[in-house]
Tab-separated table of C-alpha atoms in Angstrom:
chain	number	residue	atom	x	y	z
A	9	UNK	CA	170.609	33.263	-122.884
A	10	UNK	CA	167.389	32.195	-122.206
A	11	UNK	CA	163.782	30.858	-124.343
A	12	UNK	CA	161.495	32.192	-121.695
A	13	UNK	CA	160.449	35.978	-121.968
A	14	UNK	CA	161.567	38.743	-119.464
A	15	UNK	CA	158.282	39.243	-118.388
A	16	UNK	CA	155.348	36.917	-116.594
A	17	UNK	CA	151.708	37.665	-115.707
A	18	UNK	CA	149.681	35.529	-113.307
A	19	UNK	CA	148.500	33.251	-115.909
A	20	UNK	CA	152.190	31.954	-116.625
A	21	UNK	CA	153.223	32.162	-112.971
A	22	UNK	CA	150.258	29.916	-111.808
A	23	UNK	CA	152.143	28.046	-114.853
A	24	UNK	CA	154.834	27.370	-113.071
A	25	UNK	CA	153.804	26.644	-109.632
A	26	UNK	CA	152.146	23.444	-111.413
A	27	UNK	CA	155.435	22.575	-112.943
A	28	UNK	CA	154.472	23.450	-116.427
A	29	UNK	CA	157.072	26.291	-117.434
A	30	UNK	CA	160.630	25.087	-116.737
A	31	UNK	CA	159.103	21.389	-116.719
A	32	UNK	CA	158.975	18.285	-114.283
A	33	UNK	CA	161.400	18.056	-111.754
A	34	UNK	CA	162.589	21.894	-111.921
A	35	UNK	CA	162.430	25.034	-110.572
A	36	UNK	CA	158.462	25.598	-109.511
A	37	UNK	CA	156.844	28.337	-107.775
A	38	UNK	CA	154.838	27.937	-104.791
A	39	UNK	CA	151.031	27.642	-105.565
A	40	UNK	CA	148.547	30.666	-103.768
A	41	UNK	CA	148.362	31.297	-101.237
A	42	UNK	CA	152.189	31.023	-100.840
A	43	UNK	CA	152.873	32.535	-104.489
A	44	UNK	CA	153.669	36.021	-102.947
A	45	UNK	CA	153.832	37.694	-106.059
A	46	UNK	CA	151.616	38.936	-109.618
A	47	UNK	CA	153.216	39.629	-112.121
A	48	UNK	CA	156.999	39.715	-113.112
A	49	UNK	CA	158.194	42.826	-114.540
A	50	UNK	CA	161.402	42.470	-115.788
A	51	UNK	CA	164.317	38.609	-115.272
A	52	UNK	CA	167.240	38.825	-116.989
A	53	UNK	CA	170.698	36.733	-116.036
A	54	UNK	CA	173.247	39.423	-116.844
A	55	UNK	CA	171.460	42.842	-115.428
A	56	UNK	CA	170.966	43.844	-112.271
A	57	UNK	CA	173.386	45.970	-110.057
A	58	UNK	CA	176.137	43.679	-110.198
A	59	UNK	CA	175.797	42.427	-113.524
A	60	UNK	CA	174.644	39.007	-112.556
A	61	UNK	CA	171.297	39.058	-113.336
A	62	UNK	CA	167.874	40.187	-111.542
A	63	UNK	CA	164.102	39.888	-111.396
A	64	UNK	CA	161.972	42.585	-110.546
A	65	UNK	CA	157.872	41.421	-109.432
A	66	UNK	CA	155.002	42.794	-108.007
A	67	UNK	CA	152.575	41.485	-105.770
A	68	UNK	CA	149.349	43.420	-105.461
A	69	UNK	CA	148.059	43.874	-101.719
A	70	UNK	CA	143.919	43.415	-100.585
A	71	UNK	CA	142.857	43.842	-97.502
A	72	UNK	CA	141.496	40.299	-97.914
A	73	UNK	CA	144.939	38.408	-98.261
A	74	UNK	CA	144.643	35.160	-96.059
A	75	UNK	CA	147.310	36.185	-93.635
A	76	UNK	CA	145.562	39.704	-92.206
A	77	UNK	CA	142.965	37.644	-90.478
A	78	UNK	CA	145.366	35.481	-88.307
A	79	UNK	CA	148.402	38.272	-87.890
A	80	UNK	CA	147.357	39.343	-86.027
A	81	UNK	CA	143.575	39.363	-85.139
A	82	UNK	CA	142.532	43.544	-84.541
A	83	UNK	CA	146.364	44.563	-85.822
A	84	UNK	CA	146.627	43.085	-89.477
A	85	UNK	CA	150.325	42.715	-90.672
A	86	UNK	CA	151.854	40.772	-93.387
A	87	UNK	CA	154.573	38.539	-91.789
A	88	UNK	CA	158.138	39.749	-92.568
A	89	UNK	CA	158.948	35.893	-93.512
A	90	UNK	CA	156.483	36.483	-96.276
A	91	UNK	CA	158.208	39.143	-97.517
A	92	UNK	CA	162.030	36.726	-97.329
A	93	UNK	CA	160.151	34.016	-98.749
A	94	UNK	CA	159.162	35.773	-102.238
A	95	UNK	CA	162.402	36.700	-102.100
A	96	UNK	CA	163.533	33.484	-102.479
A	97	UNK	CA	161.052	32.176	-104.640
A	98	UNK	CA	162.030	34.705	-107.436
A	99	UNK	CA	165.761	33.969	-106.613
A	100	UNK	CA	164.973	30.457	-107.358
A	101	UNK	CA	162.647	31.406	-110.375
A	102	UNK	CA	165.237	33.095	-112.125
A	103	UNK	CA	167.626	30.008	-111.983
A	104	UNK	CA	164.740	27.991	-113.508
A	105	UNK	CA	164.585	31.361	-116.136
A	106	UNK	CA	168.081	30.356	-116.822
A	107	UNK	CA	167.516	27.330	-118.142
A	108	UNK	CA	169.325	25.445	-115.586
A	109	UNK	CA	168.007	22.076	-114.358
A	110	UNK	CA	166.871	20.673	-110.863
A	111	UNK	CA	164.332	21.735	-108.211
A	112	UNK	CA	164.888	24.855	-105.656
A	113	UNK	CA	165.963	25.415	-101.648
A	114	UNK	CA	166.271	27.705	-99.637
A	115	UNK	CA	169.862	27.629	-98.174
A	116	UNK	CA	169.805	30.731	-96.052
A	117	UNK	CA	170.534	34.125	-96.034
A	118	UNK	CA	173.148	36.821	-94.694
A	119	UNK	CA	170.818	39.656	-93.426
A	120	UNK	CA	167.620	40.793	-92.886
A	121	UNK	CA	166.381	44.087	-92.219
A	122	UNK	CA	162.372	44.742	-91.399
A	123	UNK	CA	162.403	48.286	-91.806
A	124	UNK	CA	158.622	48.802	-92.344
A	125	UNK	CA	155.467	46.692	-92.674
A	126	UNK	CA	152.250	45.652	-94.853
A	127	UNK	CA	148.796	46.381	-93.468
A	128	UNK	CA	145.646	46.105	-95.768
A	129	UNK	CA	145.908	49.973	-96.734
A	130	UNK	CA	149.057	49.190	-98.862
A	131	UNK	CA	148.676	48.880	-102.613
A	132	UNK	CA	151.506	47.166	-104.222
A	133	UNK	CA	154.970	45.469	-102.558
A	134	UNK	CA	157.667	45.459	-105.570
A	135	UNK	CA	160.650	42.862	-105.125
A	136	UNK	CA	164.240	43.615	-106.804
A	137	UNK	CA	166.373	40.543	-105.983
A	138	UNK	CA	170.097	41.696	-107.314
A	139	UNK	CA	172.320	38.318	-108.210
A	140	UNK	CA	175.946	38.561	-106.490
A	141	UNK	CA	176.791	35.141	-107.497
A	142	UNK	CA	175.546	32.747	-110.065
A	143	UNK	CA	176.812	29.123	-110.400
A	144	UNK	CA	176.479	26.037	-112.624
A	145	UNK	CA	179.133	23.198	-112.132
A	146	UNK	CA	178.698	19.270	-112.496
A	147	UNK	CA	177.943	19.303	-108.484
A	148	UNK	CA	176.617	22.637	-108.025
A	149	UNK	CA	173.780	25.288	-109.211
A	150	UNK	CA	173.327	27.834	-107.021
A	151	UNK	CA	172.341	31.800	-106.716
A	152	UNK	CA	173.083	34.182	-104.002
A	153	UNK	CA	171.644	37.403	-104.471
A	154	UNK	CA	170.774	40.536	-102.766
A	155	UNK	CA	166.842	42.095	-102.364
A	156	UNK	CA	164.540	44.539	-101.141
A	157	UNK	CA	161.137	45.048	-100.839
A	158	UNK	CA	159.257	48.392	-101.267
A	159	UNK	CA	155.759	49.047	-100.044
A	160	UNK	CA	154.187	51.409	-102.114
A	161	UNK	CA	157.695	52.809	-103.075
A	162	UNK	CA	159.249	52.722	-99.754
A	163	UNK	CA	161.865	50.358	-98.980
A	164	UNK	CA	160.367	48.185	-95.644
A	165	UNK	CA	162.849	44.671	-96.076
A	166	UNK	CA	166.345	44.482	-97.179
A	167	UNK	CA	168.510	40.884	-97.197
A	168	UNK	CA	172.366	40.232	-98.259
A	169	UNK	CA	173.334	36.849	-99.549
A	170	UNK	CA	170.023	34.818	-99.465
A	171	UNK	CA	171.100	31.623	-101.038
A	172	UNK	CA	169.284	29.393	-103.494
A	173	UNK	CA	170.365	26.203	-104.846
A	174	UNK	CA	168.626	23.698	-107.242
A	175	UNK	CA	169.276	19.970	-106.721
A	176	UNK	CA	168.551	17.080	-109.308
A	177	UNK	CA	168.078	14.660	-106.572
């Protein structure tokens, strides 16, 4: 389906926040400190829980990440929109993963749940972003996908339908 390998370390996602991986003008991750994630553990454009395709990442948690000291000063908490946003950025990676061309937006999303949250004594978050819907035509490339986020194995955010399209333009 795909040339790119199922699995990226920091090296080759720095890679792609500088354009380098899925080349100029597409799909490009967000360089640190908005890269919210490590390592990718596992893409693929046909697994998942719907058969649709998935990425699984990691994103390893110090209690010197820029965002402790400002949210909020004396009661440190990663922002939930953190959490949504590398969401989206691996929904949008895993188009690029695809192969398909143009660069990546937000469009939205269905739901959001902020069941739990991050202070500095967490270790890892782990993002599974579950496809629903993936689609190439002449006018349109676009992914909607389910996700969750776990904090050291327990599930704190859960979204339906956050939507991801990649324009040419």
């Amino acid at each position: 389906m795909t040339q790119y390998p199922t699995s990226f370390d920091k090296e080759a996602l720095l890679k792609c926040a500088r354009g380098e991986l899925f080349g100029p003008g597409n799909a490009q991750l967000p360089a640190p400190p908005m890269l919210m994630m490590d390592r990718i553990t596992d893409i693929s454009g046909d697994g998942g829980e719907h058969g649709k395709g998935h990425v699984v990442a990691e994103f390893d948690i110090v209690p010197d990440l820029w965002f402790f000291d400002c949210h909020f000063p004396g009661n440190p908490i990663m922002p939930g929109c953190l959490g949504l946003d590398g969401l989206w950025q691996l929904t949008g990676f895993n188009l690029g993963w695809r192969g398909w061309k143009g660069r990546g937006y937000a469009l939205g999303v269905g739901e959001v749940k902020l069941t739990g949250m991050v202070r500095p004594d967490r270790k890892m978050l782990t993002y599974y972003v579950n496809f629903t819907k993936a689609v190439q035509t002449r006018r349109l490339t676009m992914g909607v996908a389910d996700g969750r986020v776990e904090a050291d194995g327990e599930v704190i955010y859960q979204v339906k339908d956050m939507k991801v399209a990649l324009s040419e333009s």
